[in-house]
């Protein structure tokens, strides 16, 4: 078996096992209703994690994700409530702003040769600060489009609801899988993560690819902001604090190597679902503090980093 | 076999390249004919790699012209060179270890439909392409799963596919074993028959004679000669490369006596998992050479001695006093020095200056609170640079800009600066040209004469023979033989490594 598949298989098995345990204890968790909520509640995290997967595959990191989500929710609220724009137009503007923001970060990373860690850290402060400047208070959104969206869903057999934002996340994942594994852009992302020098010598447009990767990550963070806005019907500068770290955790638990070059979008999906499962379990249990989610995620993360270390060390021994 | 009337594919006329004050290339002419293998030889710093970088577009010349099939061209970068038909394969395979073989062959030019890569088609084409090179392998598997030789062939296949007129092979055989080299040569001969001009750079003279039709020799940035190989022999070539009479026909006349001096270091029962414990005593003024194939445990022994890997049992005494060595810091405190096999990875600090690289071990030994002041540093590095003939324009320049031979001497200087009792050298001449080999060999001999105890690992049998008082032969992670006196000869070593010596000598 391809060794980069091993962490993915491990994640999948752990997820199935954990789900089985949870269902044995709380049989009610095995319903489409829970499943539907699962998708809805984790949609913004999932979408952000998709962008993060591309960044990490290319060997970088994007710390601005949470701040961009927060900024987008505020921007959308401002555009709709203060400027009376239609939500769809507001979404388009927000996505454009977020995408350009990422493109600028990507350009800085490539042309100024500054580590992505530093550039996106600056991006994080900028976006969070910008959001607070727009409005430091939470802005509630009242618009019929919002109520229509929140009322629209596909009824699943068993009473579950597949909401619009759940569908958006699934579509993003499907599109990202094609983009990563079946397009030249995807190949170039993996190539950068494998070896930037080799990639450049092999004709990969390094500058363009880097800029596109960070633009994609920020645009998806923007989309996550849109989803967050639809989910909470409000814009607040402190929304989605620390989500970038949850996203990184989901990507790593999903089997993507933090140093880049190896990993799968599908793994990230399972990484997100695993985090969601832990949260849902805690809700069902009722007695556990929600901080247990963090502890479980921490343990999983540590386990996966160890696992990757072992898998890739074993594989590179022959040199 | 090569008619003089043939038109060159690639021609360089009067190429000049200046770095700072240093003329790396001075009016060098070079021609590559279709259907020939043209070897490029020269010592470190002769200008080989600079010339190659100009031919492939990585550097731009400061003077002179490049002509492709008679037309002047200007190359911006290697990619641009590729579009003109000039492809390069480097020693360190510049492909993507994390991607499939097929993708490595087609990256950047994947056929797509509606923006989606046609994976089946790529895989089919990749299989067909590699079949022409005699490779039948799973093109969907990761490149890193294959041996370096296969990776080289894949790199060649990609380069030929993309360029197809000139193929530059920059030390492609450096990390291959004999069979792999043969395999690679078959591929190269096949391409030659197809009319490609192949430029071949290597350190191995026997490979030049085995494969090349013509040879161009550079020395100190100037072209010495271009000759058909049928007209020259090894001695001619080496003489042209070095430009001086070789003190390389070395034979150990003075060495055949027993150990000089007192026992300096003694290892007793040193071993660890997967490594048979060994006993060894090294005397003052003695070089113990180590011979053995790759993977025979040579490097592992050195790492045990220096505490890089902790030993699981055994004792070490230095000048009669027992010492404990469980990590390199303790080894340094005991007066040990270690020049590892992979200089770039384990030896030099590429971005630090020559001076800093030389004083770093001494500073580490002195500890945090006794910083060497700048004058001491300059004095020390100057002394050792002179003693070892380190050629650097300036001791404040980053050591990574030096040639391999000079880098090796910087590491030697580093350990000499701590006034060592015992020096371990792992492949001191690896990746260094013939001329510098002779110098390193001379340096080792001089250190021995000065009373140092040395333990030198080398796969160059001629060299081990040239400096060793004794030779330890390793096989399957065990010291299997110790050779003295007249037995210190390449033939005996080979038999001993192969394990046939007992039968040969009843």
PDB file of N, CA, C and O in Angstrom, chain A residues 1-7 257 262 306-319, chain B residues 97-98 142-148 151:
ATOM      1  N   UNK A   1       0.857  -1.208   0.000  1.00  0.00           N
ATOM      2  CA  UNK A   1       0.000   0.000   0.000  1.00  0.00           C
ATOM      3  C   UNK A   1       0.882   1.243   0.000  1.00  0.00           C
ATOM      4  O   UNK A   1       1.913   1.296   0.652  1.00  0.00           O
ATOM      5  N   UNK A   2       0.465   2.213  -0.742  1.00  0.00           N
ATOM      6  CA  UNK A   2       1.133   3.496  -0.775  1.00  0.00           C
ATOM      7  C   UNK A   2       1.223   4.025   0.658  1.00  0.00           C
ATOM      8  O   UNK A   2       0.228   4.096   1.366  1.00  0.00           O
ATOM      9  N   UNK A   3       2.462   4.405   1.062  1.00  0.00           N
ATOM     10  CA  UNK A   3       2.593   4.717   2.491  1.00  0.00           C
ATOM     11  C   UNK A   3       1.880   5.996   2.888  1.00  0.00           C
ATOM     12  O   UNK A   3       1.509   6.179   4.031  1.00  0.00           O
ATOM     13  N   UNK A   4       1.628   6.885   1.930  1.00  0.00           N
ATOM     14  CA  UNK A   4       0.918   8.108   2.314  1.00  0.00           C
ATOM     15  C   UNK A   4      -0.554   7.813   2.582  1.00  0.00           C
ATOM     16  O   UNK A   4      -1.263   8.622   3.158  1.00  0.00           O
ATOM     17  N   UNK A   5      -1.015   6.626   2.148  1.00  0.00           N
ATOM     18  CA  UNK A   5      -2.402   6.251   2.431  1.00  0.00           C
ATOM     19  C   UNK A   5      -2.587   5.762   3.859  1.00  0.00           C
ATOM     20  O   UNK A   5      -3.688   5.780   4.388  1.00  0.00           O
ATOM     21  N   UNK A   6      -1.487   5.325   4.463  1.00  0.00           N
ATOM     22  CA  UNK A   6      -1.626   4.682   5.774  1.00  0.00           C
ATOM     23  C   UNK A   6      -2.252   5.577   6.841  1.00  0.00           C
ATOM     24  O   UNK A   6      -3.174   5.151   7.522  1.00  0.00           O
ATOM     25  N   UNK A   7      -1.780   6.839   6.975  1.00  0.00           N
ATOM     26  CA  UNK A   7      -2.425   7.687   7.983  1.00  0.00           C
ATOM     27  C   UNK A   7      -3.917   7.889   7.698  1.00  0.00           C
ATOM     28  O   UNK A   7      -4.733   7.939   8.619  1.00  0.00           O
ATOM     29  N   UNK A 257       0.781  15.365   5.968  1.00  0.00           N
ATOM     30  CA  UNK A 257       2.067  15.577   6.623  1.00  0.00           C
ATOM     31  C   UNK A 257       2.300  17.079   6.801  1.00  0.00           C
ATOM     32  O   UNK A 257       2.196  17.835   5.840  1.00  0.00           O
ATOM     33  N   UNK A 262       2.513  15.223   1.265  1.00  0.00           N
ATOM     34  CA  UNK A 262       1.715  14.012   1.393  1.00  0.00           C
ATOM     35  C   UNK A 262       0.394  14.324   2.082  1.00  0.00           C
ATOM     36  O   UNK A 262       0.394  14.986   3.120  1.00  0.00           O
ATOM     37  N   UNK A 306       2.963  11.187  15.826  1.00  0.00           N
ATOM     38  CA  UNK A 306       3.814  10.021  16.085  1.00  0.00           C
ATOM     39  C   UNK A 306       3.688   9.007  14.960  1.00  0.00           C
ATOM     40  O   UNK A 306       4.671   8.484  14.442  1.00  0.00           O
ATOM     41  N   UNK A 307       2.445   8.738  14.574  1.00  0.00           N
ATOM     42  CA  UNK A 307       2.176   7.734  13.541  1.00  0.00           C
ATOM     43  C   UNK A 307       2.877   8.106  12.242  1.00  0.00           C
ATOM     44  O   UNK A 307       3.542   7.281  11.608  1.00  0.00           O
ATOM     45  N   UNK A 308       2.745   9.377  11.847  1.00  0.00           N
ATOM     46  CA  UNK A 308       3.374   9.817  10.596  1.00  0.00           C
ATOM     47  C   UNK A 308       4.878   9.677  10.670  1.00  0.00           C
ATOM     48  O   UNK A 308       5.532   9.247   9.731  1.00  0.00           O
ATOM     49  N   UNK A 309       5.410  10.032  11.814  1.00  0.00           N
ATOM     50  CA  UNK A 309       6.841   9.919  12.039  1.00  0.00           C
ATOM     51  C   UNK A 309       7.285   8.476  11.763  1.00  0.00           C
ATOM     52  O   UNK A 309       8.251   8.221  11.068  1.00  0.00           O
ATOM     53  N   UNK A 310       6.530   7.547  12.343  1.00  0.00           N
ATOM     54  CA  UNK A 310       6.890   6.129  12.200  1.00  0.00           C
ATOM     55  C   UNK A 310       6.752   5.688  10.743  1.00  0.00           C
ATOM     56  O   UNK A 310       7.653   5.076  10.187  1.00  0.00           O
ATOM     57  N   UNK A 311       5.631   6.010  10.134  1.00  0.00           N
ATOM     58  CA  UNK A 311       5.383   5.582   8.753  1.00  0.00           C
ATOM     59  C   UNK A 311       6.451   6.123   7.826  1.00  0.00           C
ATOM     60  O   UNK A 311       7.030   5.399   7.019  1.00  0.00           O
ATOM     61  N   UNK A 312       6.760   7.398   7.964  1.00  0.00           N
ATOM     62  CA  UNK A 312       7.677   7.992   6.995  1.00  0.00           C
ATOM     63  C   UNK A 312       9.124   7.671   7.328  1.00  0.00           C
ATOM     64  O   UNK A 312       9.954   7.583   6.447  1.00  0.00           O
ATOM     65  N   UNK A 313       9.438   7.456   8.574  1.00  0.00           N
ATOM     66  CA  UNK A 313      10.790   7.039   8.912  1.00  0.00           C
ATOM     67  C   UNK A 313      11.035   5.656   8.353  1.00  0.00           C
ATOM     68  O   UNK A 313      12.034   5.385   7.713  1.00  0.00           O
ATOM     69  N   UNK A 314      10.075   4.742   8.556  1.00  0.00           N
ATOM     70  CA  UNK A 314      10.225   3.374   8.055  1.00  0.00           C
ATOM     71  C   UNK A 314      10.412   3.401   6.546  1.00  0.00           C
ATOM     72  O   UNK A 314      11.185   2.648   5.984  1.00  0.00           O
ATOM     73  N   UNK A 315       9.705   4.311   5.881  1.00  0.00           N
ATOM     74  CA  UNK A 315       9.756   4.336   4.427  1.00  0.00           C
ATOM     75  C   UNK A 315      11.054   4.891   3.880  1.00  0.00           C
ATOM     76  O   UNK A 315      11.478   4.524   2.796  1.00  0.00           O
ATOM     77  N   UNK A 316      11.706   5.779   4.618  1.00  0.00           N
ATOM     78  CA  UNK A 316      12.875   6.441   4.048  1.00  0.00           C
ATOM     79  C   UNK A 316      14.163   5.795   4.524  1.00  0.00           C
ATOM     80  O   UNK A 316      15.241   6.319   4.361  1.00  0.00           O
ATOM     81  N   UNK A 317      14.072   4.630   5.122  1.00  0.00           N
ATOM     82  CA  UNK A 317      15.252   3.989   5.686  1.00  0.00           C
ATOM     83  C   UNK A 317      16.228   3.488   4.614  1.00  0.00           C
ATOM     84  O   UNK A 317      17.395   3.305   4.863  1.00  0.00           O
ATOM     85  N   UNK A 318      15.703   3.241   3.421  1.00  0.00           N
ATOM     86  CA  UNK A 318      16.536   2.570   2.436  1.00  0.00           C
ATOM     87  C   UNK A 318      17.658   3.428   1.866  1.00  0.00           C
ATOM     88  O   UNK A 318      18.510   2.933   1.157  1.00  0.00           O
ATOM     89  N   UNK A 319      17.681   4.689   2.126  1.00  0.00           N
ATOM     90  CA  UNK A 319      18.610   5.575   1.415  1.00  0.00           C
ATOM     91  C   UNK A 319      20.054   5.268   1.659  1.00  0.00           C
ATOM     92  O   UNK A 319      20.502   4.866   2.631  1.00  0.00           O
TER      93      UNK A 319
ATOM     94  N   UNK B  97      10.199  13.252  -4.940  1.00  0.00           N
ATOM     95  CA  UNK B  97      10.138  11.926  -4.326  1.00  0.00           C
ATOM     96  C   UNK B  97       8.732  11.556  -3.878  1.00  0.00           C
ATOM     97  O   UNK B  97       8.412  10.391  -3.763  1.00  0.00           O
ATOM     98  N   UNK B  98       7.891  12.560  -3.630  1.00  0.00           N
ATOM     99  CA  UNK B  98       6.570  12.270  -3.061  1.00  0.00           C
ATOM    100  C   UNK B  98       5.501  12.014  -4.116  1.00  0.00           C
ATOM    101  O   UNK B  98       4.359  11.775  -3.781  1.00  0.00           O
ATOM    102  N   UNK B 142       5.134   5.754  -5.840  1.00  0.00           N
ATOM    103  CA  UNK B 142       5.931   6.938  -5.516  1.00  0.00           C
ATOM    104  C   UNK B 142       7.368   6.779  -6.007  1.00  0.00           C
ATOM    105  O   UNK B 142       7.953   5.707  -5.876  1.00  0.00           O
ATOM    106  N   UNK B 143       7.926   7.844  -6.500  1.00  0.00           N
ATOM    107  CA  UNK B 143       9.298   7.797  -7.012  1.00  0.00           C
ATOM    108  C   UNK B 143      10.283   7.341  -5.938  1.00  0.00           C
ATOM    109  O   UNK B 143      11.225   6.610  -6.199  1.00  0.00           O
ATOM    110  N   UNK B 144      10.047   7.783  -4.693  1.00  0.00           N
ATOM    111  CA  UNK B 144      11.012   7.488  -3.632  1.00  0.00           C
ATOM    112  C   UNK B 144      11.076   6.003  -3.306  1.00  0.00           C
ATOM    113  O   UNK B 144      11.959   5.566  -2.588  1.00  0.00           O
ATOM    114  N   UNK B 145      10.133   5.210  -3.840  1.00  0.00           N
ATOM    115  CA  UNK B 145      10.189   3.779  -3.556  1.00  0.00           C
ATOM    116  C   UNK B 145      11.236   3.069  -4.404  1.00  0.00           C
ATOM    117  O   UNK B 145      11.515   1.901  -4.198  1.00  0.00           O
ATOM    118  N   UNK B 146      11.787   3.776  -5.391  1.00  0.00           N
ATOM    119  CA  UNK B 146      12.740   3.135  -6.289  1.00  0.00           C
ATOM    120  C   UNK B 146      14.171   3.534  -5.941  1.00  0.00           C
ATOM    121  O   UNK B 146      14.409   4.535  -5.278  1.00  0.00           O
ATOM    122  N   UNK B 147      15.105   2.730  -6.444  1.00  0.00           N
ATOM    123  CA  UNK B 147      16.506   3.008  -6.162  1.00  0.00           C
ATOM    124  C   UNK B 147      16.945   4.283  -6.879  1.00  0.00           C
ATOM    125  O   UNK B 147      16.284   4.747  -7.807  1.00  0.00           O
ATOM    126  N   UNK B 148      18.069   4.816  -6.431  1.00  0.00           N
ATOM    127  CA  UNK B 148      18.584   6.043  -7.044  1.00  0.00           C
ATOM    128  C   UNK B 148      18.829   5.828  -8.537  1.00  0.00           C
ATOM    129  O   UNK B 148      18.577   6.716  -9.353  1.00  0.00           O
ATOM    130  N   UNK B 151      15.660   6.177 -10.341  1.00  0.00           N
ATOM    131  CA  UNK B 151      15.280   7.591 -10.323  1.00  0.00           C
ATOM    132  C   UNK B 151      16.098   8.388 -11.342  1.00  0.00           C
ATOM    133  O   UNK B 151      15.571   9.274 -12.018  1.00  0.00           O
TER     134      UNK B 151
END
